[in-house]
Tab-separated table of C-alpha atoms and ligand atoms in Angstrom:
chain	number	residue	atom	x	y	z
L	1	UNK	CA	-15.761	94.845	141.975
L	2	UNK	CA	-14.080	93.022	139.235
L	3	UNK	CA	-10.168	94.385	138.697
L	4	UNK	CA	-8.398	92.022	136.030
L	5	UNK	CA	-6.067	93.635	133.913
L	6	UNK	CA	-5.176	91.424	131.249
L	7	UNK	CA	-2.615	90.950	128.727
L	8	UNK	CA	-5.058	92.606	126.002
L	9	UNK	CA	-5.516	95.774	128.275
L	10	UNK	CA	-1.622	96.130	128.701
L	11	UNK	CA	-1.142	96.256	124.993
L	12	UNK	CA	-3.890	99.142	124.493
L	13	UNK	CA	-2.393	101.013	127.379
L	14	UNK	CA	1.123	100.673	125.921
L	15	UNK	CA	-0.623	101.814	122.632
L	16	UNK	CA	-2.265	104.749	124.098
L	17	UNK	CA	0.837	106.066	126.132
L	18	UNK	CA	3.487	105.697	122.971
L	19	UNK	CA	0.581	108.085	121.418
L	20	UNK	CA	1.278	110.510	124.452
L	21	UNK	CA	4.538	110.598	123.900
L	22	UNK	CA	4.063	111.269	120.538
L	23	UNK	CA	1.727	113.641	121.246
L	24	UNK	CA	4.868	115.882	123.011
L	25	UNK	CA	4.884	114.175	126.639
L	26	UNK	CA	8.673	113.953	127.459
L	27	UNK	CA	8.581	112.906	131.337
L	28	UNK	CA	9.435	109.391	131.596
L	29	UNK	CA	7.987	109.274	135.338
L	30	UNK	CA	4.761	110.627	133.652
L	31	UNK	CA	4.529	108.161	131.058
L	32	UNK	CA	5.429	105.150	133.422
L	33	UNK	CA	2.879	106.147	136.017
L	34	UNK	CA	0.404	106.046	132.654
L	35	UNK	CA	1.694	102.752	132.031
L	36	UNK	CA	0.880	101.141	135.452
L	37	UNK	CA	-2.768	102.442	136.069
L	38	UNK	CA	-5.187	100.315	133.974
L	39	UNK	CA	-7.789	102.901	132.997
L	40	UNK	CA	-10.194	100.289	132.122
L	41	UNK	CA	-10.839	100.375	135.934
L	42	UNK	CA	-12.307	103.387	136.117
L	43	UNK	CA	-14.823	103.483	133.097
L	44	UNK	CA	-17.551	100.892	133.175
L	45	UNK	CA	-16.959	97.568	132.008
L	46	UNK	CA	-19.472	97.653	129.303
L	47	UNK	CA	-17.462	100.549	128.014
L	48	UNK	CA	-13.949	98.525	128.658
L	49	UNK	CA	-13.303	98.959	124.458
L	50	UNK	CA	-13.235	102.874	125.300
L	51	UNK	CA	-10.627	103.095	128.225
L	52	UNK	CA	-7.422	102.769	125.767
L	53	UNK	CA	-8.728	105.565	123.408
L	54	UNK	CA	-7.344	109.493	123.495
L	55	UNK	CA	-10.448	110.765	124.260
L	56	UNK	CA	-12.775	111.746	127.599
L	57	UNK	CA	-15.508	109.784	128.440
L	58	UNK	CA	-18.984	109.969	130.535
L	59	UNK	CA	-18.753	108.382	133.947
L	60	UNK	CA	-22.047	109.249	134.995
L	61	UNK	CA	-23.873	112.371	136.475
L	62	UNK	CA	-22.758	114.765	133.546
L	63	UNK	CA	-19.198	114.163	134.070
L	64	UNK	CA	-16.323	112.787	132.467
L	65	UNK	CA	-13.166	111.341	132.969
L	66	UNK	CA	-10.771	113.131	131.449
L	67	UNK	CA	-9.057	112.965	128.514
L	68	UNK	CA	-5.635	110.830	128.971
L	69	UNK	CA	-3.398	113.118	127.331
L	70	UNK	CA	-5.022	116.254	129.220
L	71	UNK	CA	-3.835	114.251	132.783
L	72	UNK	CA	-0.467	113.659	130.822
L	73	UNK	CA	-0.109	117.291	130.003
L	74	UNK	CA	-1.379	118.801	133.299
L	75	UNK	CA	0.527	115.956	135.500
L	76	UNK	CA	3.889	116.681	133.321
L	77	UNK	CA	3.631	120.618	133.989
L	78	UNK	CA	3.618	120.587	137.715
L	79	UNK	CA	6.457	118.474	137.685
L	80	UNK	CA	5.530	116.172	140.642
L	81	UNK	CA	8.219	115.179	142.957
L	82	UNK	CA	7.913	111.912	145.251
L	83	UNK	CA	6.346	113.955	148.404
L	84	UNK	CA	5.099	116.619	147.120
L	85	UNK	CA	1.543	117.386	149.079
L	86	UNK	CA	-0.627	118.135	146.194
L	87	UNK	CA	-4.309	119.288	145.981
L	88	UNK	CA	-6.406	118.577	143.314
L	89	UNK	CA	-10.056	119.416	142.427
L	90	UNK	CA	-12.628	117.484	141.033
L	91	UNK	CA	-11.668	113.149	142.187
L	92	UNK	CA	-14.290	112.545	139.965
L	93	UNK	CA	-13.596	108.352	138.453
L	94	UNK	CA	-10.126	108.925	140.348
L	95	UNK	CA	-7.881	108.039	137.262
L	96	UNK	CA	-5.656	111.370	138.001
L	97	UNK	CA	-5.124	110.583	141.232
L	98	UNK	CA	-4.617	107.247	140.636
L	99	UNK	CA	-1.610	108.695	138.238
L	100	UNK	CA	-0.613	110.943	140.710
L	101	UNK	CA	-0.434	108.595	143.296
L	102	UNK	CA	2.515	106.950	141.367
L	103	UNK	CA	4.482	109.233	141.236
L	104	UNK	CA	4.935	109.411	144.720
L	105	UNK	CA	2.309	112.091	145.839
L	106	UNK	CA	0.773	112.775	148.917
L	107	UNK	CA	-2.627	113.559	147.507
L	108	UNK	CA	-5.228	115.813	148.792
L	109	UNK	CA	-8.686	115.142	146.640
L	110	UNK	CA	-11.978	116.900	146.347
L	111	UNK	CA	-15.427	116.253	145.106
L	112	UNK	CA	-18.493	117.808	144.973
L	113	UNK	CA	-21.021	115.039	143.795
L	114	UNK	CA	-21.530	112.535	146.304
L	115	UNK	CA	-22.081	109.634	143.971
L	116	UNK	CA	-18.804	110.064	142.711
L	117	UNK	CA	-17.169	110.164	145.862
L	118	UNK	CA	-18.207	106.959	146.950
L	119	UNK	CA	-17.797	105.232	143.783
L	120	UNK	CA	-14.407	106.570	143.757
L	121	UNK	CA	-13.308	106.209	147.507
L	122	UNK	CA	-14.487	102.154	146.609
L	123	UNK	CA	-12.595	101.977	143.526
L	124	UNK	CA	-9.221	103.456	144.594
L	125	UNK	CA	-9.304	101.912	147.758
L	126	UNK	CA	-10.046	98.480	146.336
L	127	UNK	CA	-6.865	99.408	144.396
L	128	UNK	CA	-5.106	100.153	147.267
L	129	UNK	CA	-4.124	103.758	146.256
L	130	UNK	CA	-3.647	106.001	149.217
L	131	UNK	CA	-5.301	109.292	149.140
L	132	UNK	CA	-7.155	111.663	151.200
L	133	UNK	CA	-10.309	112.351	149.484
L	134	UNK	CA	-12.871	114.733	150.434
L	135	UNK	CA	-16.176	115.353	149.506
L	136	UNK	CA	-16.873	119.084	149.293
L	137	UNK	CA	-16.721	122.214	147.604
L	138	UNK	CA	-12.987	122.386	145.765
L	139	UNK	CA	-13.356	126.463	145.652
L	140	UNK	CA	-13.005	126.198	149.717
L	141	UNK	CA	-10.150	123.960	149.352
L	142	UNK	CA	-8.571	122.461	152.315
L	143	UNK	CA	-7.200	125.076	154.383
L	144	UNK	CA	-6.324	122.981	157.040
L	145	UNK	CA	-4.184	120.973	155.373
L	146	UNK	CA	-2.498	124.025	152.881
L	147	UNK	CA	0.026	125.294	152.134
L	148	UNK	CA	-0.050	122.929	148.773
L	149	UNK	CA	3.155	122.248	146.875
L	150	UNK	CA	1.104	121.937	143.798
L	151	UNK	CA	-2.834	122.175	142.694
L	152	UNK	CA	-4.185	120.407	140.034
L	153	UNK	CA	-7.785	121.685	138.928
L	154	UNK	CA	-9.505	119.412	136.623
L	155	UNK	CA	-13.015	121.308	135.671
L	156	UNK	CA	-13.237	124.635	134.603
L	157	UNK	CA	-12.645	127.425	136.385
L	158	UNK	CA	-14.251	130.847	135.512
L	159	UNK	CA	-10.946	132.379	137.157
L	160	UNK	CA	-8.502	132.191	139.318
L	161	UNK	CA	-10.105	130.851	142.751
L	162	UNK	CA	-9.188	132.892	145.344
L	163	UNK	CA	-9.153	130.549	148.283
L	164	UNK	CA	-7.104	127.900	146.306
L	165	UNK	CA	-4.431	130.642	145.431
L	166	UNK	CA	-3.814	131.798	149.428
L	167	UNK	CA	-3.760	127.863	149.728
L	168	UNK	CA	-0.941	127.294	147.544
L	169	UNK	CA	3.119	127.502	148.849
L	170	UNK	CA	5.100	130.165	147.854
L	171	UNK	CA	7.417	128.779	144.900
L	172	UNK	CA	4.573	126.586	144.173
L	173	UNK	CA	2.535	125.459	141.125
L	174	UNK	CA	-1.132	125.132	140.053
L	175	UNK	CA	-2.699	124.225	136.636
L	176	UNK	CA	-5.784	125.384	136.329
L	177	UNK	CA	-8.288	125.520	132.944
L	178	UNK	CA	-9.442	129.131	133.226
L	179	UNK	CA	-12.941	130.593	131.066
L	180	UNK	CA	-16.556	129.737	130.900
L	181	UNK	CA	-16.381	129.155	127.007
L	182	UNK	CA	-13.346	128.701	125.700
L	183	UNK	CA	-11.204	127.778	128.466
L	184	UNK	CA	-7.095	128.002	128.875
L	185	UNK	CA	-5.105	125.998	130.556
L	186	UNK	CA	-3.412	128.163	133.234
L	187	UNK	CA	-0.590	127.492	134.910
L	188	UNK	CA	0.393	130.017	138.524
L	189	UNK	CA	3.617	130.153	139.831
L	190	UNK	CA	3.257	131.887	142.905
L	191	UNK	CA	6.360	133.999	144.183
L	192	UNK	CA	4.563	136.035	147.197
L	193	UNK	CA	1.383	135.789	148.803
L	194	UNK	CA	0.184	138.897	146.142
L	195	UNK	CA	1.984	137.807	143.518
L	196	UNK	CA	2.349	134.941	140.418
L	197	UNK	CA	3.579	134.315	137.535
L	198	UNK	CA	1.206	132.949	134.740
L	199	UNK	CA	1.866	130.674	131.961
L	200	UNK	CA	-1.202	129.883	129.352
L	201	UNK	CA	-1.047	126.920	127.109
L	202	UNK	CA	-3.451	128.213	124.289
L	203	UNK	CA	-1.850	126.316	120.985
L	204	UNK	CA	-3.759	123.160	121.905
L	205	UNK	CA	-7.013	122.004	120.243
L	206	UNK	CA	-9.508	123.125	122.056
L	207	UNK	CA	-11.735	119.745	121.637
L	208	UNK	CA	-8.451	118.253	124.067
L	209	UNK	CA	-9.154	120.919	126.832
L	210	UNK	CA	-12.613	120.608	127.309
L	211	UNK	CA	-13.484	120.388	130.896
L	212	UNK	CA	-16.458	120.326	132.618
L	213	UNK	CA	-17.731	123.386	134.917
L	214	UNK	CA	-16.301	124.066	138.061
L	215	UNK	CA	-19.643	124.172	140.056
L	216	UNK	CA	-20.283	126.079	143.668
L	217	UNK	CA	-21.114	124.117	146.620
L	218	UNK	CA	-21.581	120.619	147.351
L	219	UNK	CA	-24.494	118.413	145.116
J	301	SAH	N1	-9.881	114.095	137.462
J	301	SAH	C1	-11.139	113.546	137.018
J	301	SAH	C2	-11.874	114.543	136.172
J	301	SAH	C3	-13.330	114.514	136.429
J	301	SAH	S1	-14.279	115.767	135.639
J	301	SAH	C4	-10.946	112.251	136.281
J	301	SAH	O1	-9.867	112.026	135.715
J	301	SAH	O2	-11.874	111.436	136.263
J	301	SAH	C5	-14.279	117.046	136.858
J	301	SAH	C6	-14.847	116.697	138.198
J	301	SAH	O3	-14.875	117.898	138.963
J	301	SAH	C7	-16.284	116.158	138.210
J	301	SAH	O4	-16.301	114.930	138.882
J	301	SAH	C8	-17.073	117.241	138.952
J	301	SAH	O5	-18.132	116.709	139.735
J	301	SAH	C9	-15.998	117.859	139.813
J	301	SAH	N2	-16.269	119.220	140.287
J	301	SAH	C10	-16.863	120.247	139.630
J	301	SAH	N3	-16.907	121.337	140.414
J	301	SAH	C11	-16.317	120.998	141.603
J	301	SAH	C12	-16.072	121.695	142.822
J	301	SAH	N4	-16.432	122.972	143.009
J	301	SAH	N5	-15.459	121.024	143.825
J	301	SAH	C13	-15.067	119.731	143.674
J	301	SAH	N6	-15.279	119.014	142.546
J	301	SAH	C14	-15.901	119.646	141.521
């Protein structure tokens, strides 16, 4: 595995994240955590020229990475303090854990393809990012290890998944894309193990917040 970040990929990435920003991503920890992960390492590297662009992108098996400013938007809402133990759903290429990772997260990660998993468990380890990643079904979540100071879903949801709410610590946050066709980004504040308060984000263009299905069981 070939990890060179170069002069040249610095420059896009600076490019990219002062498009964030513009974009209306305030947190300065978020955008510096964007600065330091080189994306490019977690796309192909015959698709290097794509990595620094505001878009998703395939990474194999159906799936995508997402889109950089989606991971800047849902990584800015939860508001990730430096020890916060946070859950998130779908590893897939490992780029939002990778961000969450610098911002000081203990990270809790799930997958449900198997390829992906070990791709990803190589790549991030090869980049020395600490995380617990798991390969399973993200609707069981990891009840073991809950209660969750925040959950980060990052394929839709048709709602609200049970298991992952009863995981989640009172006063705590998840961000969740919620609908089988058009989908809304969610965000639960839970006050009591019955109740939450929920926020939806539904003034963004909808081509942004296109996630890919949250799927039962393990593949
Ligand atoms: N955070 C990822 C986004 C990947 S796309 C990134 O930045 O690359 C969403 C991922 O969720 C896919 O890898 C898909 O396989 C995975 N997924 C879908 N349903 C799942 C489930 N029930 N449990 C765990 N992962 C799931």
């Amino acid at each position: 595995m070939q990890l060179v970040d170069k002069a040249k990929h610095q420059g896009s990435r600076k490019r990219l994240v002062l498009e964030i920003q513009e974009m209306g991503i305030e947190s300065q920890q978020v955008l510096d955590a964007l600065l330091k992960v080189p994306r490019h390492f977690f796309l192909d590297s015959s698709f290097e020229d794509h990595a620094y662009q505001n878009k998703a992108f395939p990474i194999g098996t159906d799936q995508t990475i997402s889109h950089p400013y989606t991971v800047a938007f849902q990584t800015e809402v939860l508001a990730i303090k430096k020890g916060d133990k946070v859950l998130e759903i779908g590893t897939g290429s490992g780029y939002q854990t990778a961000v969450l990772f610098h911002l000081g997260a203990t990270i809790y990660s799930i997958e449900r393809q198997h390829y992906l998993f070990d791709k990803t468990k190589q790549l991030l380890s090869a980049m020395k990012i600490k995380a617990f990643l798991h390969y399973g079904d993200g609707y069981e979540g990891i009840e073991e290890k809950a209660p969750f100071d925040k959950i980060i879903v990052t394929a839709g949801a048709p709602s609200l998944p049970e298991k992952l709410f009863m995981q989640l610590a009172i006063g705590g946050m998840m961000i969740i894309p919620i609908g089988t066709g058009t989908q809304v980004m969610t965000l639960i504040i839970k006050t009591s193990n019955s109740n939450y308060r929920k926020v939806e984000f539904d003034n963004f263009n909808e081509a942004t917040f296109r996630f890919v299905p949250m799927l039962k069981n393990k593949q």
